[in-house]
Amino acid sequence: MNCEVCQLKELEVEHFEIREVLRCILHTIVFHRALGLVRPKDVDLELFEITYVQCGDVELEKKIDEKIDQFISWVEKHPNKKSQICLSFYEVKSKQPSWFTNKTERLYWEQWYANLNVTQQPKQHSSKSHLTKVVVDPGESANEERSSRRAMVEASLREVLFQIIKFVNEKKDHVPPISEGVIYFPYEITMPRFRVRNGHDQEDAPQRASNHAQLIIGLGKLIQLG
Amino acid sequence: MEMDRESGKLEQIVSQFRSKILHVILNSRIPSLHHHYQQQEPLSLARVRKSDKWFNLVLGDRAAALENLNFSLRNLLDPMIIDIILVHHSSCSSSLDNLYTPSAAVGSPSDETVIERWVVQYDCARVNATPSGADTSSSYKKTYKKSIILLRSLFAQMRLLPAYRIFRQLSSLSQTYNVDLVYKVSSFSHPFSREEEGAMKEYSFVPVEAFPGRLCVSVTYRTTLSDFNLEPLVSLPSNIITDYVGSPTTDPMRSFPSEKGFHATSFSIRGARPPSPSPFQRPHSWSSGFHKGLPLMQNQSLAGSPPAYRTSPKPYDVVSPQSDIYGNRIRNRLPTLQQATAYDEYQLSPPFSASASPSPPAYLSGANPVVAHHCSETAPVTIPFPLTGRNSFHLSLNSSDPSRHSLPPLSPRSSKHDASSQESPSGIRSYRKLEALRAGESPSGLSINYSAQKMVRDTKDDSGRFSGLLSSSGSPRIGFSRSSSRLSFQDDMDDCEFSCPFDVDDIDVSDSPASQNVEGKKALDFTAQSVPVGKKSQDAAVGMLVHMLRTAPPLRQDPSCYSTHSSKTVGYEGGVGTASGFFMPCKTADALEELKSYREMRDLLLSKSGTRVVRKEEM
């Protein structure tokens, strides 16, 4: 089984926009991968005129919010840096027991990378707050600039959502069969790495599966051959 | 056999897929269907319907229109084309004037633009192909899984297309706009013009393999809808005008109708079409807030849920969502009205008003015999004096009106009997009669009162103006005007939850010429107020009314009532006997004065609401 990787278009966001943007992206992805019985829930963004869909699972929503909080905390510690958040879907495979390990193996079959470029210093606020807004000097030109910038972010976010839909439509064969009683596939949200602003990547360019995923894929193949 | 089973499952998947897509699209584009969905109780996943389990997407119950549409498009090989059409009403049709003119509304032009076209097709190019065993073994499972994914992406994409914003605006019940979203489902469609194509973009979902064919879904949509300016329509406030008085809106110069004064009211209450359409359909006192669309929507509001948009759009289709809104309003209001009619007798106020608006005579007398029955239970309050009885009857309908300042003042007639109130406690007697009737002891009194109403009916116009004349001419207010019995009577009335708009303390104690004509002690017993003098032009109308009252049959048919409640009926008998004399003094002056007050009230209401006064044509 191939691991399909989707690198989403980079979004340039301000600190207070991170939560909304990530919620929108992550929930949209999960909704497309929650192939069990769901009752879709429309959620309107507060900062943008975009409505996205959640699958209505409370636990899922809580977990995503936790991860976003962690991401925001990380961003606060590493300001003005491009960052990634990775949403991976996997299958649990029982690994052949050996005297090294007896654990189950996660076979990743899909990874989504959301790339964010946080452009502003975070203000002093609680990371648990629902939404924080930057106080700006209410000058007319500043407001206009802010509005145009907000419109650009909204358009970019909309492009990212269309990108998700397009990817989901084009690649369906790698999706595992739906298990009875399971709403969504097992997933994990990680923050694998970050890239330095000046363009120097600390690691290889993220145009392929992460090293971790590649390792898993390789092991999976070995197991199949064995 | 295995292949047949597989193909049967596949056919079922394709069929359900089409239904589900139709459901998703219309729920996300048609406001009325969205309202239907929202009105449903939120279902937990444990109690989902069978239809919801298809493709693991709970969408709620389908509207009846969807079921019918689905049935009519059961040929799976035909494409299912769903057009989302934006109907833009012209400015003239959105005005209040044309809303009161059904003919004008029917013919009003409207622009229709297809803003989205969804095409769902089962492309079966290889109909005769024979699938291999490996192909069919799990093909329907894969097809089903991929169909689920496609539906997910379609569901999400519907929220990203430009039409979704308009849908959300139109779905807002707090505002109505000059545009509407309707749909058309068919198996064929007219191609877009070159100009239309230039403004549209197409997106095709990746087809889902469904051997022997494949499921194809595509959408052609307008990239921008900024050309369609959503203009909110001026909507009348839905709150009840508590101080609205039906009669003041009527032109005081209009002539009295012959017979149909009450029917118009009743028709309006019941949501039926006005008998004679006219440019000016006077709203009823209880129709404030939604009478904007009442003449137009009455028939349509009683139609069903949103109709499928046909190829030739009709105003009915166009306005159906609005009519749904209006329909909801009317449906919501009708029960209230009926409750009010079948109420407790001392709460005879028109529905939808926190305090009754004083158009009771028309409302009560002709609308419903039951109403009259109940209403008449209050009439005995003024039985001793026929006019009083009727007036009190009417006044009982005009229960508490907080804006008493806007109501016509008491006629001098009432004040005249202030001194006599102590001598002839007819008001007290009438109150006892009221109590008796409340206890149901004298049902015959009801018939009498009803006949009294009938007597009045012919001379009353639907506006209630005349009733206002009557109501002001006889009421417990007379009792209030009496110095000693006033408070007690009022207290009793309060206990009975009875209040009438004319039970005001702003009694004009000044003598009026009309009051001078009261005959002897009959005048003393008269508890009704006299109608203040108005313009001379009203004399004829009032005189006609008086004549009719004088020649009316006795109010009470059953003499047993007199014997049963002798003390209560004495005054009534006296009232009957002296009906003619009773009415004599209070014809012109009181009536005209009351008309004047009605005018003031009308002006006040107009200034408050700021709405255009429309008048209901005489029935």
GROMACS .gro file of C-alpha atoms in nm, chain B residues 282-618:
model
  337
  508ARG     CA    1  -5.710   4.695   0.484
  509PRO     CA    2  -5.527   4.489   0.733
  510HIS     CA    3  -5.708   4.374   1.033
  511SER     CA    4  -5.621   4.481   1.374
  512TRP     CA    5  -5.459   4.155   1.449
  513SER     CA    6  -5.282   4.119   1.121
  514SER     CA    7  -5.025   4.380   1.196
  515GLY     CA    8  -4.680   4.256   1.127
  516PHE     CA    9  -4.755   4.013   0.850
  517HIS     CA   10  -5.039   4.156   0.661
  518LYS     CA   11  -4.781   4.279   0.419
  519GLY     CA   12  -4.809   3.961   0.232
  520LEU     CA   13  -5.146   3.847   0.344
  521PRO     CA   14  -5.355   3.912   0.035
  522LEU     CA   15  -5.092   3.769  -0.186
  523MET     CA   16  -4.984   3.484   0.024
  524GLN     CA   17  -5.300   3.365   0.171
  525ASN     CA   18  -5.372   3.111  -0.091
  526GLN     CA   19  -5.013   3.027  -0.137
  527SER     CA   20  -4.930   3.007   0.223
  528LEU     CA   21  -5.169   2.725   0.255
  529ALA     CA   22  -4.988   2.536  -0.012
  530GLY     CA   23  -4.747   2.268   0.076
  531SER     CA   24  -4.377   2.263   0.118
  532PRO     CA   25  -4.154   2.417  -0.142
  533PRO     CA   26  -4.257   2.310  -0.486
  534ALA     CA   27  -4.015   2.194  -0.740
  535TYR     CA   28  -3.929   2.466  -0.971
  536ARG     CA   29  -4.072   2.399  -1.310
  537THR     CA   30  -3.938   2.505  -1.640
  538SER     CA   31  -4.176   2.797  -1.652
  539PRO     CA   32  -4.147   2.959  -1.319
  540LYS     CA   33  -4.458   3.085  -1.161
  541PRO     CA   34  -4.491   3.336  -0.889
  542TYR     CA   35  -4.618   3.060  -0.679
  543ASP     CA   36  -4.294   2.876  -0.714
  544VAL     CA   37  -4.097   3.186  -0.687
  545VAL     CA   38  -4.254   3.307  -0.373
  546SER     CA   39  -4.301   2.972  -0.220
  547PRO     CA   40  -4.021   3.008   0.026
  548GLN     CA   41  -4.157   3.341   0.128
  549SER     CA   42  -4.498   3.197   0.143
  550ASP     CA   43  -4.356   2.932   0.360
  551ILE     CA   44  -4.237   3.200   0.584
  552TYR     CA   45  -4.567   3.369   0.568
  553GLY     CA   46  -4.734   3.040   0.588
  554ASN     CA   47  -4.552   2.970   0.902
  555ARG     CA   48  -4.658   3.300   1.036
  556ILE     CA   49  -5.014   3.246   0.938
  557ARG     CA   50  -5.016   2.898   1.072
  558ASN     CA   51  -4.864   3.020   1.387
  559ARG     CA   52  -5.116   3.290   1.417
  560LEU     CA   53  -5.430   3.106   1.325
  561PRO     CA   54  -5.422   2.877   1.622
  562THR     CA   55  -5.373   3.175   1.841
  563LEU     CA   56  -5.666   3.337   1.678
  564GLN     CA   57  -5.875   3.033   1.732
  565GLN     CA   58  -5.765   3.020   2.086
  566ALA     CA   59  -5.867   3.372   2.124
  567THR     CA   60  -6.200   3.299   1.978
  568ALA     CA   61  -6.261   3.005   2.198
  569TYR     CA   62  -6.117   3.178   2.487
  570ASP     CA   63  -6.223   3.255   2.828
  571GLU     CA   64  -6.491   3.503   2.777
  572TYR     CA   65  -6.327   3.791   2.941
  573GLN     CA   66  -6.025   3.780   2.726
  574LEU     CA   67  -6.188   3.844   2.397
  575SER     CA   68  -5.907   4.017   2.236
  576PRO     CA   69  -5.791   3.971   1.883
  577PRO     CA   70  -5.506   3.737   1.871
  578PHE     CA   71  -5.153   3.838   1.833
  579SER     CA   72  -5.194   4.138   2.047
  580ALA     CA   73  -5.080   4.154   2.397
  581SER     CA   74  -5.377   4.363   2.463
  582ALA     CA   75  -5.674   4.341   2.247
  583SER     CA   76  -5.703   4.586   1.973
  584PRO     CA   77  -6.042   4.730   1.950
  585SER     CA   78  -6.188   4.592   1.639
  586PRO     CA   79  -6.400   4.342   1.814
  587PRO     CA   80  -6.735   4.393   1.659
  588ALA     CA   81  -6.638   4.275   1.319
  589TYR     CA   82  -6.423   4.012   1.464
  590LEU     CA   83  -6.678   3.870   1.688
  591SER     CA   84  -7.004   3.921   1.528
  592GLY     CA   85  -6.958   3.774   1.191
  593ALA     CA   86  -6.653   3.562   1.218
  594ASN     CA   87  -6.767   3.275   1.417
  595PRO     CA   88  -7.084   3.180   1.586
  596VAL     CA   89  -6.877   3.028   1.858
  597VAL     CA   90  -6.701   3.350   1.891
  598ALA     CA   91  -7.027   3.526   1.906
  599HIS     CA   92  -7.138   3.276   2.157
  600HIS     CA   93  -6.851   3.340   2.381
  601CYS     CA   94  -6.847   3.702   2.318
  602SER     CA   95  -7.207   3.732   2.392
  603GLU     CA   96  -7.142   3.605   2.734
  604THR     CA   97  -6.997   3.937   2.809
  605ALA     CA   98  -7.282   4.122   2.655
  606PRO     CA   99  -7.506   4.080   2.951
  607VAL     CA  100  -7.289   4.329   3.120
  608THR     CA  101  -7.495   4.590   2.947
  609ILE     CA  102  -7.812   4.402   2.889
  610PRO     CA  103  -8.034   4.646   3.064
  611PHE     CA  104  -7.953   4.887   2.789
  612PRO     CA  105  -7.939   4.729   2.449
  613LEU     CA  106  -7.683   4.959   2.313
  614THR     CA  107  -7.487   4.922   2.624
  615GLY     CA  108  -7.505   4.549   2.597
  616ARG     CA  109  -7.376   4.548   2.251
  617ASN     CA  110  -7.121   4.800   2.326
  618SER     CA  111  -7.002   4.620   2.626
  619PHE     CA  112  -7.000   4.309   2.422
  620HIS     CA  113  -6.783   4.478   2.173
  621LEU     CA  114  -6.580   4.634   2.435
  622SER     CA  115  -6.519   4.304   2.594
  623LEU     CA  116  -6.348   4.209   2.280
  624ASN     CA  117  -6.144   4.515   2.294
  625SER     CA  118  -5.994   4.402   2.610
  626SER     CA  119  -5.717   4.577   2.777
  627ASP     CA  120  -5.550   4.816   2.555
  628PRO     CA  121  -5.263   4.981   2.721
  629SER     CA  122  -5.259   5.268   2.481
  630ARG     CA  123  -5.570   5.411   2.609
  631HIS     CA  124  -5.457   5.751   2.525
  632SER     CA  125  -5.498   5.664   2.164
  633LEU     CA  126  -5.850   5.550   2.207
  634PRO     CA  127  -6.151   5.762   2.166
  635PRO     CA  128  -6.254   5.929   2.480
  636LEU     CA  129  -6.573   5.851   2.651
  637SER     CA  130  -6.867   6.018   2.501
  638PRO     CA  131  -7.035   6.284   2.695
  639ARG     CA  132  -7.323   6.046   2.710
  640SER     CA  133  -7.138   5.829   2.946
  641SER     CA  134  -7.046   6.116   3.158
  642LYS     CA  135  -7.395   6.239   3.159
  643HIS     CA  136  -7.513   5.938   3.338
  644ASP     CA  137  -7.255   5.969   3.596
  645ALA     CA  138  -7.494   6.109   3.842
  646SER     CA  139  -7.761   5.868   3.750
  647SER     CA  140  -7.544   5.574   3.797
  648GLN     CA  141  -7.606   5.574   4.159
  649GLU     CA  142  -7.973   5.589   4.111
  650SER     CA  143  -8.005   5.317   3.855
  651PRO     CA  144  -7.747   5.056   3.912
  652SER     CA  145  -7.792   4.913   3.572
  653GLY     CA  146  -7.425   4.881   3.545
  654ILE     CA  147  -7.420   4.673   3.853
  655ARG     CA  148  -7.711   4.475   3.725
  656SER     CA  149  -7.541   4.429   3.399
  657TYR     CA  150  -7.239   4.307   3.578
  658ARG     CA  151  -7.444   4.058   3.764
  659LYS     CA  152  -7.579   3.948   3.434
  660LEU     CA  153  -7.230   3.911   3.319
  661GLU     CA  154  -7.151   3.692   3.612
  662ALA     CA  155  -7.457   3.486   3.551
  663LEU     CA  156  -7.364   3.431   3.196
  664ARG     CA  157  -7.019   3.346   3.293
  665ALA     CA  158  -7.158   3.080   3.513
  666GLY     CA  159  -7.357   2.965   3.220
  667GLU     CA  160  -7.688   3.028   3.378
  668SER     CA  161  -7.850   3.212   3.100
  669PRO     CA  162  -7.747   3.069   2.773
  670SER     CA  163  -8.040   3.235   2.614
  671GLY     CA  164  -7.875   3.559   2.674
  672LEU     CA  165  -7.616   3.450   2.433
  673SER     CA  166  -7.860   3.412   2.155
  674ILE     CA  167  -8.001   3.745   2.228
  675ASN     CA  168  -7.671   3.902   2.219
  676TYR     CA  169  -7.591   3.722   1.906
  677SER     CA  170  -7.902   3.849   1.745
  678ALA     CA  171  -7.807   4.188   1.861
  679GLN     CA  172  -7.482   4.143   1.688
  680LYS     CA  173  -7.660   4.027   1.383
  681MET     CA  174  -7.869   4.334   1.396
  682VAL     CA  175  -7.566   4.541   1.406
  683ARG     CA  176  -7.383   4.344   1.150
  684ASP     CA  177  -7.554   4.478   0.851
  685THR     CA  178  -7.476   4.824   0.941
  686LYS     CA  179  -7.122   4.768   1.033
  687ASP     CA  180  -6.831   4.799   0.810
  688ASP     CA  181  -6.540   4.570   0.835
  689SER     CA  182  -6.320   4.835   0.966
  690GLY     CA  183  -6.490   4.824   1.295
  691ARG     CA  184  -6.549   5.189   1.279
  692PHE     CA  185  -6.911   5.148   1.328
  693SER     CA  186  -6.849   4.901   1.594
  694GLY     CA  187  -6.631   5.156   1.745
  695LEU     CA  188  -6.923   5.385   1.745
  696LEU     CA  189  -7.131   5.130   1.915
  697SER     CA  190  -6.867   5.029   2.149
  698SER     CA  191  -6.808   5.373   2.255
  699SER     CA  192  -7.171   5.436   2.299
  700GLY     CA  193  -7.236   5.170   2.548
  701SER     CA  194  -6.997   5.012   2.782
  702PRO     CA  195  -6.916   4.948   3.133
  703ARG     CA  196  -6.731   5.265   3.100
  704ILE     CA  197  -7.058   5.423   3.165
  705GLY     CA  198  -7.045   5.246   3.490
  706PHE     CA  199  -6.703   5.383   3.544
  707SER     CA  200  -6.825   5.725   3.482
  708ARG     CA  201  -7.049   5.693   3.776
  709SER     CA  202  -6.880   5.821   4.069
  710SER     CA  203  -6.976   5.564   4.318
  711SER     CA  204  -7.009   5.250   4.120
  712ARG     CA  205  -6.726   5.324   3.895
  713LEU     CA  206  -6.450   5.182   4.098
  714SER     CA  207  -6.640   4.880   4.205
  715PHE     CA  208  -6.741   4.805   3.855
  716GLN     CA  209  -6.394   4.848   3.738
  717ASP     CA  210  -6.267   4.624   4.009
  718ASP     CA  211  -6.514   4.365   3.913
  719MET     CA  212  -6.410   4.395   3.560
  720ASP     CA  213  -6.053   4.356   3.655
  721ASP     CA  214  -6.139   4.049   3.848
  722CYS     CA  215  -6.304   3.911   3.543
  723GLU     CA  216  -5.999   4.002   3.342
  724PHE     CA  217  -6.228   4.214   3.150
  725SER     CA  218  -6.112   4.534   3.014
  726CYS     CA  219  -6.204   4.720   2.714
  727PRO     CA  220  -6.020   4.983   2.532
  728PHE     CA  221  -6.282   5.232   2.614
  729ASP     CA  222  -6.267   5.175   2.981
  730VAL     CA  223  -6.064   5.479   3.017
  731ASP     CA  224  -6.079   5.734   3.286
  732ASP     CA  225  -6.055   6.019   3.049
  733ILE     CA  226  -6.420   6.069   3.064
  734ASP     CA  227  -6.553   6.379   2.916
  735VAL     CA  228  -6.796   6.491   3.172
  736SER     CA  229  -6.904   6.785   2.974
  737ASP     CA  230  -7.257   6.781   2.858
  738SER     CA  231  -7.321   6.722   2.498
  739PRO     CA  232  -7.622   6.817   2.302
  740ALA     CA  233  -7.694   6.458   2.221
  741SER     CA  234  -7.723   6.368   2.578
  742GLN     CA  235  -7.999   6.615   2.617
  743ASN     CA  236  -8.228   6.402   2.416
  744VAL     CA  237  -8.242   6.109   2.646
  745GLU     CA  238  -8.595   6.033   2.734
  746GLY     CA  239  -8.671   6.061   3.094
  747LYS     CA  240  -8.569   5.785   3.321
  748LYS     CA  241  -8.481   5.566   3.025
  749ALA     CA  242  -8.193   5.794   2.976
  750LEU     CA  243  -8.103   5.759   3.337
  751ASP     CA  244  -8.101   5.388   3.301
  752PHE     CA  245  -7.897   5.411   2.997
  753THR     CA  246  -7.551   5.302   3.079
  754ALA     CA  247  -7.425   5.326   2.731
  755GLN     CA  248  -7.220   5.616   2.628
  756SER     CA  249  -7.338   5.848   2.369
  757VAL     CA  250  -7.135   5.895   2.069
  758PRO     CA  251  -6.986   6.233   2.054
  759VAL     CA  252  -7.086   6.464   1.784
  760GLY     CA  253  -6.879   6.455   1.478
  761LYS     CA  254  -6.898   6.603   1.143
  762LYS     CA  255  -7.226   6.661   0.984
  763SER     CA  256  -7.131   6.436   0.701
  764GLN     CA  257  -7.158   6.141   0.934
  765ASP     CA  258  -7.509   6.217   1.034
  766ALA     CA  259  -7.662   6.018   0.762
  767ALA     CA  260  -7.460   5.713   0.835
  768VAL     CA  261  -7.523   5.729   1.200
  769GLY     CA  262  -7.883   5.793   1.144
  770MET     CA  263  -7.907   5.487   0.933
  771LEU     CA  264  -7.744   5.289   1.203
  772VAL     CA  265  -7.974   5.420   1.462
  773HIS     CA  266  -8.268   5.341   1.249
  774MET     CA  267  -8.157   4.988   1.209
  775LEU     CA  268  -8.104   4.953   1.575
  776ARG     CA  269  -8.437   5.088   1.649
  777THR     CA  270  -8.610   4.855   1.413
  778ALA     CA  271  -8.408   4.557   1.521
  779PRO     CA  272  -8.581   4.265   1.681
  780PRO     CA  273  -8.560   4.232   2.053
  781LEU     CA  274  -8.232   4.119   2.183
  782ARG     CA  275  -8.362   3.858   2.411
  783GLN     CA  276  -8.576   3.584   2.264
  784ASP     CA  277  -8.632   3.367   2.565
  785PRO     CA  278  -8.853   3.526   2.821
  786SER     CA  279  -8.743   3.263   3.069
  787CYS     CA  280  -8.428   3.450   3.105
  788TYR     CA  281  -8.616   3.739   3.239
  789SER     CA  282  -8.779   3.528   3.498
  790THR     CA  283  -8.460   3.360   3.599
  791HIS     CA  284  -8.268   3.668   3.638
  792SER     CA  285  -8.532   3.912   3.701
  793SER     CA  286  -8.317   4.151   3.883
  794LYS     CA  287  -8.068   4.141   3.612
  795THR     CA  288  -8.306   4.158   3.329
  796VAL     CA  289  -8.509   4.444   3.446
  797GLY     CA  290  -8.267   4.681   3.314
  798TYR     CA  291  -8.239   4.479   3.003
  799GLU     CA  292  -8.608   4.478   2.944
  800GLY     CA  293  -8.611   4.837   3.000
  801GLY     CA  294  -8.334   4.860   2.762
  802VAL     CA  295  -8.519   4.664   2.502
  803GLY     CA  296  -8.831   4.856   2.545
  804THR     CA  297  -8.658   5.178   2.520
  805ALA     CA  298  -8.423   5.080   2.251
  806SER     CA  299  -8.548   5.335   2.018
  807GLY     CA  300  -8.553   5.598   2.274
  808PHE     CA  301  -8.224   5.482   2.397
  809PHE     CA  302  -8.057   5.530   2.069
  810MET     CA  303  -8.213   5.856   2.000
  811PRO     CA  304  -7.990   6.072   2.203
  812CYS     CA  305  -7.665   5.915   2.105
  813LYS     CA  306  -7.673   5.912   1.739
  814THR     CA  307  -7.509   6.198   1.571
  815ALA     CA  308  -7.300   6.383   1.816
  816ASP     CA  309  -7.151   6.088   1.986
  817ALA     CA  310  -7.089   5.905   1.668
  818LEU     CA  311  -6.916   6.191   1.506
  819GLU     CA  312  -6.710   6.264   1.806
  820GLU     CA  313  -6.601   5.910   1.814
  821LEU     CA  314  -6.517   5.923   1.451
  822LYS     CA  315  -6.299   6.213   1.521
  823SER     CA  316  -6.123   6.025   1.788
  824TYR     CA  317  -6.079   5.737   1.555
  825ARG     CA  318  -5.913   5.963   1.312
  826GLU     CA  319  -5.672   6.074   1.572
  827MET     CA  320  -5.599   5.721   1.659
  828ARG     CA  321  -5.544   5.638   1.301
  829ASP     CA  322  -5.300   5.919   1.261
  830LEU     CA  323  -5.122   5.811   1.569
  831LEU     CA  324  -5.092   5.459   1.449
  832LEU     CA  325  -4.974   5.565   1.111
  833SER     CA  326  -4.710   5.779   1.258
  834LYS     CA  327  -4.600   5.498   1.483
  835SER     CA  328  -4.586   5.220   1.237
  836GLY     CA  329  -4.492   5.424   0.943
  837THR     CA  330  -4.660   5.173   0.723
  838ARG     CA  331  -4.891   5.244   0.456
  839VAL     CA  332  -5.248   5.231   0.554
  840VAL     CA  333  -5.434   4.989   0.351
  841ARG     CA  334  -5.792   4.945   0.370
  842LYS     CA  335  -5.987   4.642   0.324
  843GLU     CA  336  -6.260   4.672   0.081
  844GLU     CA  337  -6.600   4.637   0.212
   0.00000   0.00000   0.00000
